Coordinates of N, CA and C and ligand atoms in Angstrom, one line a residue:
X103 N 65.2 42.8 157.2 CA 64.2 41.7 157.3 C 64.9 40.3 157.3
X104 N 64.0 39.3 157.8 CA 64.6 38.3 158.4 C 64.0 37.0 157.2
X105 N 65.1 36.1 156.8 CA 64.3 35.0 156.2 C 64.7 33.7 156.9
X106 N 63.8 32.7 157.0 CA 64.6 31.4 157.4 C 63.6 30.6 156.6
X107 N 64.5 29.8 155.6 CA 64.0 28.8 154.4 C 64.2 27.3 155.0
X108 N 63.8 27.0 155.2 CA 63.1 25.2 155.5 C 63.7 24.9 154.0
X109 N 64.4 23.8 153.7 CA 64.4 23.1 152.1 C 65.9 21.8 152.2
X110 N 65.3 21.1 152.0 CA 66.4 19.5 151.7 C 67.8 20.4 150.5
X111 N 67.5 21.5 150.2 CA 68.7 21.4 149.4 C 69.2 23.4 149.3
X112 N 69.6 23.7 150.1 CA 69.9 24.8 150.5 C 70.8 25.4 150.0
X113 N 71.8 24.5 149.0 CA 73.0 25.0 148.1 C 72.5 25.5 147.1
X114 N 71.2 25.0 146.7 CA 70.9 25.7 145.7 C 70.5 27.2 145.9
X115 N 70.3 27.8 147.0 CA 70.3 29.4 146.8 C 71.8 30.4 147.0
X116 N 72.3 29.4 147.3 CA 73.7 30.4 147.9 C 74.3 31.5 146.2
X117 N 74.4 31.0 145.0 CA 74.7 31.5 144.0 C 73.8 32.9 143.9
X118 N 72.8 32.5 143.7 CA 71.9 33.5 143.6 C 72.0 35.0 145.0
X119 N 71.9 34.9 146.2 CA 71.9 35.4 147.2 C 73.0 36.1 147.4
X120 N 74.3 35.5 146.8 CA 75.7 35.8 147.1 C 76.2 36.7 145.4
X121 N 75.1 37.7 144.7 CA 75.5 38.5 143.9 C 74.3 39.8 143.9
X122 N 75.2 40.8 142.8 CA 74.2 42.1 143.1 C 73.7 42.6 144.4
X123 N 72.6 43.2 143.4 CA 71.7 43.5 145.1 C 71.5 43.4 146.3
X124 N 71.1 41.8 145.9 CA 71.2 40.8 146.9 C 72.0 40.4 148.1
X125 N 73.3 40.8 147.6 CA 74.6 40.4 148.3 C 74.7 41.7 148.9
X126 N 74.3 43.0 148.5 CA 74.7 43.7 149.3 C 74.1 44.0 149.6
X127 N 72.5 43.7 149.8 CA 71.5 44.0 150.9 C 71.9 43.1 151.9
X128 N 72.3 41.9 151.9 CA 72.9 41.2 153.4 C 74.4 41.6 153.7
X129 N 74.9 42.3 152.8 CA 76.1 42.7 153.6 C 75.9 44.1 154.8
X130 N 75.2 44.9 153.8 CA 74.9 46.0 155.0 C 74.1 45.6 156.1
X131 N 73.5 44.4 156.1 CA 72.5 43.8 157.6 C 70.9 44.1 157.3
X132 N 70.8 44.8 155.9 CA 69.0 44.8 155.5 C 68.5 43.3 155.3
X133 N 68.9 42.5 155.1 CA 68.6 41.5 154.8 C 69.4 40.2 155.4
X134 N 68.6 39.2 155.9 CA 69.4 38.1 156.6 C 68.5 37.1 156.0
X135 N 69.4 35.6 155.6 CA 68.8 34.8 154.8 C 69.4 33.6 155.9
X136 N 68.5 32.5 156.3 CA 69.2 31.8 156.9 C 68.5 30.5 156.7
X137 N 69.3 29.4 156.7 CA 68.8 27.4 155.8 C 68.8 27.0 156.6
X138 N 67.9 26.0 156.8 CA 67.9 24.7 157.6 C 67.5 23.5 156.9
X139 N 68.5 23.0 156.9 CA 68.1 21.3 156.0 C 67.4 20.3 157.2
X140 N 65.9 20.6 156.2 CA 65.2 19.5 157.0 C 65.9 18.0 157.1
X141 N 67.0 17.5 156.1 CA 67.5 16.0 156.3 C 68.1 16.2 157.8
X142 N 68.6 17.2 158.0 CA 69.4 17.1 159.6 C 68.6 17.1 160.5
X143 N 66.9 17.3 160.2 CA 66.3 17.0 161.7 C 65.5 15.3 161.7
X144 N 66.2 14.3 160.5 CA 65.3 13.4 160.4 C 65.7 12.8 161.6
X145 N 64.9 12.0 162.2 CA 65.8 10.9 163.2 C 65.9 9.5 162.8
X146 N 65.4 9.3 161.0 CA 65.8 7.9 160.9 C 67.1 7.7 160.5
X147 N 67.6 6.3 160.9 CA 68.7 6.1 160.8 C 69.5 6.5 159.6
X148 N 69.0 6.6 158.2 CA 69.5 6.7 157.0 C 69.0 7.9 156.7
X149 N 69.1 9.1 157.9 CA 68.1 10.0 157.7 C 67.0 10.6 156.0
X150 N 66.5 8.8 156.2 CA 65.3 9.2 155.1 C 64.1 10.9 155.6
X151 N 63.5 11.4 154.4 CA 62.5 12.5 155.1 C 61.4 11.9 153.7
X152 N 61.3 11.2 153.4 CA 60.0 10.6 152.3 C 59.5 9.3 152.7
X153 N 58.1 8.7 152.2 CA 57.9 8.2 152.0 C 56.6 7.7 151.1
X154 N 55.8 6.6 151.2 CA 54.5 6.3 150.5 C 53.6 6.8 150.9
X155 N 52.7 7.3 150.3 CA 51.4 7.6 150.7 C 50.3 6.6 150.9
X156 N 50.0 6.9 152.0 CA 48.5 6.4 152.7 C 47.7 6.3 151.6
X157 N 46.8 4.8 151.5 CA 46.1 5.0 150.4 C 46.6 4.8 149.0
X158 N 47.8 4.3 148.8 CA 48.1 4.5 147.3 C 48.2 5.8 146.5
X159 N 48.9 5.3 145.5 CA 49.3 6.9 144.6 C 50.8 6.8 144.1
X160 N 51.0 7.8 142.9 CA 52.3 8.1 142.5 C 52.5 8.8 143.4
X161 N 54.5 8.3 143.1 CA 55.0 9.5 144.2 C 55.3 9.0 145.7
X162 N 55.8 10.3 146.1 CA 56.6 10.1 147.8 C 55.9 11.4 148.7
X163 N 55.7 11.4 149.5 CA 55.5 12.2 150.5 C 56.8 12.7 151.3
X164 N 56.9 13.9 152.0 CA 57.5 14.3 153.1 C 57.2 14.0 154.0
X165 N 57.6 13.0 155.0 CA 57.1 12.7 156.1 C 57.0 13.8 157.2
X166 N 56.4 14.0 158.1 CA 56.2 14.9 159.2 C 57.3 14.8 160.4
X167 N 57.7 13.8 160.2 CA 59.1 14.0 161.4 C 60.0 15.2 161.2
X168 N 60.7 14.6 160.0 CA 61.6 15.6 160.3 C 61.3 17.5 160.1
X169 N 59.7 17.3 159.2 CA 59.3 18.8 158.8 C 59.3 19.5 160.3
X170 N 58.4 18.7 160.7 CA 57.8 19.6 162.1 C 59.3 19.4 163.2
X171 N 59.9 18.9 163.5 CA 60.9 19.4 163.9 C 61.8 20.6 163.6
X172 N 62.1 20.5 162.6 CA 62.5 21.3 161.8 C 62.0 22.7 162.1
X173 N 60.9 22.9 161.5 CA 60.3 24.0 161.8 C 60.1 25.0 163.2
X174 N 59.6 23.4 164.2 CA 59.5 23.9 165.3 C 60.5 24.8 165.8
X175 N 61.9 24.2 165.6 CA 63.1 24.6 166.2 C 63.4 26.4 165.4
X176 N 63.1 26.2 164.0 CA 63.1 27.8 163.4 C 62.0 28.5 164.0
X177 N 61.1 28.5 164.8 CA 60.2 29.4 164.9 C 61.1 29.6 166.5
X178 N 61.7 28.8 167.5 CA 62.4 29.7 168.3 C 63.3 31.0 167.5
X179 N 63.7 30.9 166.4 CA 64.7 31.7 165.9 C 63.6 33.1 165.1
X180 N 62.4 32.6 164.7 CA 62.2 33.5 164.2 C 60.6 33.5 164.4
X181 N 60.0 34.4 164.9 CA 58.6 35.0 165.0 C 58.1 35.1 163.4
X182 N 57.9 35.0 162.3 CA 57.6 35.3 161.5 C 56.4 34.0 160.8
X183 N 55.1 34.8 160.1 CA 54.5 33.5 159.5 C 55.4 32.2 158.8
X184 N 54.9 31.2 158.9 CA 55.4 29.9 158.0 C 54.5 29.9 157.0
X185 N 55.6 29.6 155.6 CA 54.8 29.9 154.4 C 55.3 28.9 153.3
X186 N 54.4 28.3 153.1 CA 54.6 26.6 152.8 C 54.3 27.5 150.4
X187 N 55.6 27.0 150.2 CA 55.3 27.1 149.5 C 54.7 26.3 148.3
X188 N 53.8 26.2 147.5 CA 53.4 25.1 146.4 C 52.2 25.5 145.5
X189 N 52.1 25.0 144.8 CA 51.2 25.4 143.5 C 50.1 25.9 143.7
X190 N 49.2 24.9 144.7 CA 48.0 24.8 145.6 C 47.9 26.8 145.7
X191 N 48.8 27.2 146.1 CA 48.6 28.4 147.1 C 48.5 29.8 146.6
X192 N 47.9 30.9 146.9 CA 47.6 31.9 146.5 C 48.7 32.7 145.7
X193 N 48.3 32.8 144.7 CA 49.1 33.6 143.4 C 50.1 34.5 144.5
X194 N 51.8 34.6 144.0 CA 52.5 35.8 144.6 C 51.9 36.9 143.6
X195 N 51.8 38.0 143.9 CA 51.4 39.4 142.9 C 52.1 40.2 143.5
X196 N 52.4 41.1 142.9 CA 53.0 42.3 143.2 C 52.1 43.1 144.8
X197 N 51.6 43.0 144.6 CA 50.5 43.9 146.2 C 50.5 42.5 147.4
X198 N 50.5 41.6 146.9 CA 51.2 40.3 147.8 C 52.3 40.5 148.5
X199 N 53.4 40.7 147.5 CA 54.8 40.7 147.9 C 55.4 42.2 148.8
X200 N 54.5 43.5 148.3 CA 54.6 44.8 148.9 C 54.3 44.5 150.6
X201 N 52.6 43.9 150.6 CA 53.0 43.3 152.2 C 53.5 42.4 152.8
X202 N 53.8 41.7 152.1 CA 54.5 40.3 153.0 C 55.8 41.2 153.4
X203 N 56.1 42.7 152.6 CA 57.3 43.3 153.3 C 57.0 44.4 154.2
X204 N 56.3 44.9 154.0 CA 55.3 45.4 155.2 C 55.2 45.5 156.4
X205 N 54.1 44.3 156.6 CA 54.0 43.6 157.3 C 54.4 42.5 158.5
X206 N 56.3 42.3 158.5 CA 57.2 41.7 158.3 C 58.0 41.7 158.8
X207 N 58.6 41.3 159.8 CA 60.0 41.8 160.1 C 60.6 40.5 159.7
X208 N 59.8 39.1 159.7 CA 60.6 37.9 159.4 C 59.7 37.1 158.6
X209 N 59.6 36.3 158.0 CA 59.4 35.1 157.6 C 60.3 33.6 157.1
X210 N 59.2 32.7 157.2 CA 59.9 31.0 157.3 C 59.3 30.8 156.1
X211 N 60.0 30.4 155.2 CA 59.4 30.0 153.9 C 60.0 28.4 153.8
X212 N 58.6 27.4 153.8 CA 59.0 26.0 153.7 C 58.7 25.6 152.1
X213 N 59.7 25.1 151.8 CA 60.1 24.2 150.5 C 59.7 23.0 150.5
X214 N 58.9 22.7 149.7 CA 58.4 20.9 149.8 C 59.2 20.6 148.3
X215 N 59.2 18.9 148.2 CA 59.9 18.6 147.6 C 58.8 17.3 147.3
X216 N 59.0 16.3 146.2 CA 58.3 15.0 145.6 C 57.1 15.8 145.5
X217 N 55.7 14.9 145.5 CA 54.6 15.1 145.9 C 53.7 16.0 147.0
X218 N 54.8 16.0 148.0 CA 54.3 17.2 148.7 C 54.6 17.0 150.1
X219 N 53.9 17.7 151.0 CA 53.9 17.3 152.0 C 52.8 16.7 153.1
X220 N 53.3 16.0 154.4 CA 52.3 14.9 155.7 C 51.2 16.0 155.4
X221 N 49.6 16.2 155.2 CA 48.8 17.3 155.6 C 48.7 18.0 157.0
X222 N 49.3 17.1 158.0 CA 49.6 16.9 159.4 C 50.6 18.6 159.8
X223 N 51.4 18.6 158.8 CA 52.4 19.3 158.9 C 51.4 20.9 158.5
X224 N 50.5 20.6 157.3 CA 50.0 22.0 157.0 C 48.7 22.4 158.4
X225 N 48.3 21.6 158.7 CA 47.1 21.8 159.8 C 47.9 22.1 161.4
X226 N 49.3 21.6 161.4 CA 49.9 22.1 162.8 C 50.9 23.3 162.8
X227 N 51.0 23.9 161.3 CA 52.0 24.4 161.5 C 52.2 25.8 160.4
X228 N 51.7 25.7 159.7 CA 51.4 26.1 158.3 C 50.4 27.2 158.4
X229 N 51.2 29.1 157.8 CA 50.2 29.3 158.5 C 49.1 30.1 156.7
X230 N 50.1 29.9 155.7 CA 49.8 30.4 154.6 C 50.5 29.6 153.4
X231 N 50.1 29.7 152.0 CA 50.0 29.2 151.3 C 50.2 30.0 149.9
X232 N 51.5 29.4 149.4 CA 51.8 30.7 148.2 C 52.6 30.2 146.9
X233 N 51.6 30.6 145.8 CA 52.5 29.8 144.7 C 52.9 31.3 143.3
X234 N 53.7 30.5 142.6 CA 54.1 31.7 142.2 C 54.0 31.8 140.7
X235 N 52.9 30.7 140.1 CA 52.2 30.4 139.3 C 51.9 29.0 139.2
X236 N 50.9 29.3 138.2 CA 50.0 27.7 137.7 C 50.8 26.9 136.5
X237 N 51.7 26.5 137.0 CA 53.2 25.4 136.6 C 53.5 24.7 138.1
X238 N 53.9 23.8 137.8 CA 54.7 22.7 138.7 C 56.3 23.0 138.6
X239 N 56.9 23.4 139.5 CA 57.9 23.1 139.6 C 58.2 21.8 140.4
X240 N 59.4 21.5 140.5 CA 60.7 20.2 141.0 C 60.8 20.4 142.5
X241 N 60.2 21.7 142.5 CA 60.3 21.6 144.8 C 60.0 23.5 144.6
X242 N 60.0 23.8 145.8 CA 59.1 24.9 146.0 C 61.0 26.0 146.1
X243 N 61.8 25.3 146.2 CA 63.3 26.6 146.2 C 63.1 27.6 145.4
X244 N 62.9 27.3 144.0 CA 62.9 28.2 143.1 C 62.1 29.7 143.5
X245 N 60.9 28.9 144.3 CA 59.6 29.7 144.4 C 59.5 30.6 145.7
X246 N 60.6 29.8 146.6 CA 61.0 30.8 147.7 C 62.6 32.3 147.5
X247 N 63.2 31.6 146.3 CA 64.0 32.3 146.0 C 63.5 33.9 145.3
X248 N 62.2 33.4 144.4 CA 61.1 34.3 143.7 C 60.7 35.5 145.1
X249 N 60.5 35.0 146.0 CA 59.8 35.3 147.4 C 61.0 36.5 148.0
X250 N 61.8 35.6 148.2 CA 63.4 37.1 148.6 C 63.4 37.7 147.8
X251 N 63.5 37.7 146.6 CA 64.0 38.3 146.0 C 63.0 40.0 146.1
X252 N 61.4 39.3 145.8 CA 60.5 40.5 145.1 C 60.1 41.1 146.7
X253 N 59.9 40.5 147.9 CA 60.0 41.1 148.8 C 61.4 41.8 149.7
X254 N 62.6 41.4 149.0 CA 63.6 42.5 149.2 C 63.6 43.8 148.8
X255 N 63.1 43.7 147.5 CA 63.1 45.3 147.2 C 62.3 46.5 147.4
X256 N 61.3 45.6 148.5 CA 60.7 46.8 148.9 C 61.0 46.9 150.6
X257 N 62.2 46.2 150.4 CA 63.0 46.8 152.2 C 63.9 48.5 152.1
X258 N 63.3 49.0 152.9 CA 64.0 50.2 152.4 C 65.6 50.6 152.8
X259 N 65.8 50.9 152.0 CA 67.7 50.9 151.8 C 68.1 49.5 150.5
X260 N 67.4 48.7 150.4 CA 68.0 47.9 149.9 C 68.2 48.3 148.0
X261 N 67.1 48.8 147.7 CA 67.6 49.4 146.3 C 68.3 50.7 145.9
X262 N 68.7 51.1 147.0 CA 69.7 52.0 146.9 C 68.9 53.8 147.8
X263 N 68.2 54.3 146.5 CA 66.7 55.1 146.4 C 65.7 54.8 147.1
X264 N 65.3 55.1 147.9 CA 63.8 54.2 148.9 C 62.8 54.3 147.9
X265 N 63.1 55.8 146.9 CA 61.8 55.5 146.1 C 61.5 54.4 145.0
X266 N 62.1 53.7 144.6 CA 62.9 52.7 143.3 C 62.3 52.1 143.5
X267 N 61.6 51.3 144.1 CA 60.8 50.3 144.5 C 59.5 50.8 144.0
X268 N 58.5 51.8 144.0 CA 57.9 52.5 143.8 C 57.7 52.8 142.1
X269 N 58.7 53.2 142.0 CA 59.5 54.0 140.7 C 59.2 53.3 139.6
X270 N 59.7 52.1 139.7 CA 60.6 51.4 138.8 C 59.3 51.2 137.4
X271 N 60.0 50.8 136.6 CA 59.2 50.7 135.1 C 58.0 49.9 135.5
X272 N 58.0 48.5 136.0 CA 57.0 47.4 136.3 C 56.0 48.2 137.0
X273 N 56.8 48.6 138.5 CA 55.4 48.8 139.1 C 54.6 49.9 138.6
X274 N 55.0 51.2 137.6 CA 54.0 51.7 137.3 C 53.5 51.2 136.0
X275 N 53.9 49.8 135.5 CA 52.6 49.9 134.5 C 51.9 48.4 135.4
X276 N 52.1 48.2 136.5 CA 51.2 47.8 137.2 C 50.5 48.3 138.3
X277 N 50.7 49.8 138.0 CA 49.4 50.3 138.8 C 49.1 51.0 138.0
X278 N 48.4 50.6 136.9 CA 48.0 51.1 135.3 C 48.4 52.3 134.9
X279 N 49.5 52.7 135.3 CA 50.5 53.6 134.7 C 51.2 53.4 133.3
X280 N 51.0 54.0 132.5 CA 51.7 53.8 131.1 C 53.0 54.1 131.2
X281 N 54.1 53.4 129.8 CA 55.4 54.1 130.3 C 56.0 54.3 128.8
X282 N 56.6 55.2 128.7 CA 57.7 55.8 127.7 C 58.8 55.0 127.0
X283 N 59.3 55.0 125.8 CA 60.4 54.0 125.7 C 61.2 54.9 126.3
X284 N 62.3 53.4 126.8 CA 64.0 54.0 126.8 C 64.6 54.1 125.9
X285 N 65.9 53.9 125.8 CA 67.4 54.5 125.7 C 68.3 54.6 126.1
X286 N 69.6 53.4 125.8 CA 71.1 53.9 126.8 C 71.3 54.3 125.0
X287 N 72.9 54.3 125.5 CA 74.3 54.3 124.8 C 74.5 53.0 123.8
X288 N 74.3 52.5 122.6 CA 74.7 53.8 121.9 C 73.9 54.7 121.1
X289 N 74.2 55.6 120.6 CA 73.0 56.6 119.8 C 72.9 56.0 118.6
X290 N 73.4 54.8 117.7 CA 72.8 54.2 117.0 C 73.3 52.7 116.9
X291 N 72.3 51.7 117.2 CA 72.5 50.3 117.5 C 71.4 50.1 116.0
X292 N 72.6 49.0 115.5 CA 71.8 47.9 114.4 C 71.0 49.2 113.0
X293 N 71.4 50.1 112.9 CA 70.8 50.9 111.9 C 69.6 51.7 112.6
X294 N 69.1 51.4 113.8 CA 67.9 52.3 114.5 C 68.8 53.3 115.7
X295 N 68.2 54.6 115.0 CA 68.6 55.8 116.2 C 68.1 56.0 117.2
X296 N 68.2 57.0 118.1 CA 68.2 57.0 119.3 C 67.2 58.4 118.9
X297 N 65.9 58.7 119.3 CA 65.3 59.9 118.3 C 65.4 61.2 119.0
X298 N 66.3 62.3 118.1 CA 67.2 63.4 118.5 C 67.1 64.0 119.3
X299 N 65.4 64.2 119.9 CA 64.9 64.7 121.0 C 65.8 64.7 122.4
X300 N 66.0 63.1 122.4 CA 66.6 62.8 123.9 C 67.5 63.1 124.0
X301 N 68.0 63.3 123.1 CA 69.7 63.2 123.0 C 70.0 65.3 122.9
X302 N 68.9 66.1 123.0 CA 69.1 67.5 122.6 C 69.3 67.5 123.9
X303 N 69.0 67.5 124.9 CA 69.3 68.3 126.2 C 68.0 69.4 126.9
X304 N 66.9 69.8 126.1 CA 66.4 70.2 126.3 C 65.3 69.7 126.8
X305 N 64.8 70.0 128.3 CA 64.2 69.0 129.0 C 62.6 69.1 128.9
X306 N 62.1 70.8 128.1 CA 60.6 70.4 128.0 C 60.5 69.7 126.6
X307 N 61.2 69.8 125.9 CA 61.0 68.9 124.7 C 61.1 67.3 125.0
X308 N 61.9 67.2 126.1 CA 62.0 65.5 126.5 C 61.0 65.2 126.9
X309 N 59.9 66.0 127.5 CA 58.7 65.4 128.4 C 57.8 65.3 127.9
X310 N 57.5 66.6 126.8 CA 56.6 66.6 125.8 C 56.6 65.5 125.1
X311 N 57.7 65.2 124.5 CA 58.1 63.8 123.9 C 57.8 62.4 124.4
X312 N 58.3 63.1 125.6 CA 57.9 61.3 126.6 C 56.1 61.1 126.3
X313 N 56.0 62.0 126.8 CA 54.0 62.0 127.0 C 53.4 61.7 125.9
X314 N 54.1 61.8 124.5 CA 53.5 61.4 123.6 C 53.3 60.3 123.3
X315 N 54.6 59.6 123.6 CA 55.1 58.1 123.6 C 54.3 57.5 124.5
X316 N 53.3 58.1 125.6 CA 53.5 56.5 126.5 C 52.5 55.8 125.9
X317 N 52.5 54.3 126.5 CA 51.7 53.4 125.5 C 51.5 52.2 126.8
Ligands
ADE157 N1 56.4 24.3 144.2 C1 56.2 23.7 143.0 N2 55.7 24.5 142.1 C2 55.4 25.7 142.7 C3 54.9 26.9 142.3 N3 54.4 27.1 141.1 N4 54.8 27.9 143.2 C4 55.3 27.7 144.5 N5 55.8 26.6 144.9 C5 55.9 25.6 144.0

């Protein structure tokens, strides 16, 4: 799956992208993440990309020059919805993020920054709207980084197991599935044991056991 991130500050995902999982879902080619700094499509001289808002108000706007440039030039590169990220926009959820991988071979995820962005830019270009809760963040990166991440793992190959995605602790207690405690190593941390059952080897006693537990 294909990503291309619109955002003024694009260093800020490379840390993240370039460990675990992550790193080796784009090493094997499951996953391609690709930046475009809207400052390099501004054409003002001091390539500003803000300004005041029409009308008065706190705050700076993103001007529409350099967005829609910007953009325009990533949609030759990639067929995928533009998805403007910001508070405004429909909760990410877990059944959100399963299709946005789905459904998908690419997506353009635009990062606003100040106040927001020209409305110009969401009525010519914008084709969805997605936040990833009811907080304000400093610019929408965070929230696009949120976005690879939880629609990575349900690219198959990328968690290893195709089923894992599926599997995993979260999603079954969010398909109102109850779940069992765990247990690693060691068999006794801080004065609390590890209860003998698990540790017997005897696998209908483990299940019996589990079933009891779930909660
Ligand atoms: N940009 C700023 N805050 C955001 C949020 N909560 N979700 C998505 N994008 C944002």
């Amino acid at each position: 799956m294909r990503f291309d991130i619109c955002t003024l500050f694009p260093d800020m995902f490379t840390s993240y992208l370039s460990d675990s999982i992550l790193k080796r879902a784009r090493d094997k080619g499951l996953l391609e993440v690709h930046f475009h700094n809207i400052r390099d499509y501004s054409k003002d001289k001091h390539k500003k990309v803000d300004d005041t808002p029409y009308g008065g108000g706190a705050g700076m706007l993103m001007t529409p020059q350099p967005l829609y440039d910007c953009i325009t030039s990533v949609k030759k590169l990639n067929s995928g919805p533009v998805i403007f990220m910001t508070p405004q926009g429909q909760k990410l959820t877990h059944t959100r993020t399963k299709r946005l991988a789905r459904s998908n071979d690419s997506l353009i995820l635009l990062c606003g920054r100040y106040e927001g962005i020209d409305e110009r830019i969401r009525d010519l270009l914008v084709d969805k709207e997605l936040s990833i809760g009811d907080y304000v963040l400093t610019g929408g990166e965070l929230a696009a980084m949120v976005v690879v991440d939880a629609v990575s793992r349900f690219i198959p190959g990328v968690l290893g197991d195709e089923n894992s995605a599926k599997e995993d602790s979260f999603s079954r207690r969010l398909s109102g599935k109850k779940e069992y405690p765990h247990y690693t190593k060691p068999a006794v941390f801080k004065g609390l044991e590890v209860p003998e059952v698990l540790r017997s080897g005897n696998h209908a006693k483990i299940e019996e056991w589990r079933k009891k537990h779930l909660r």
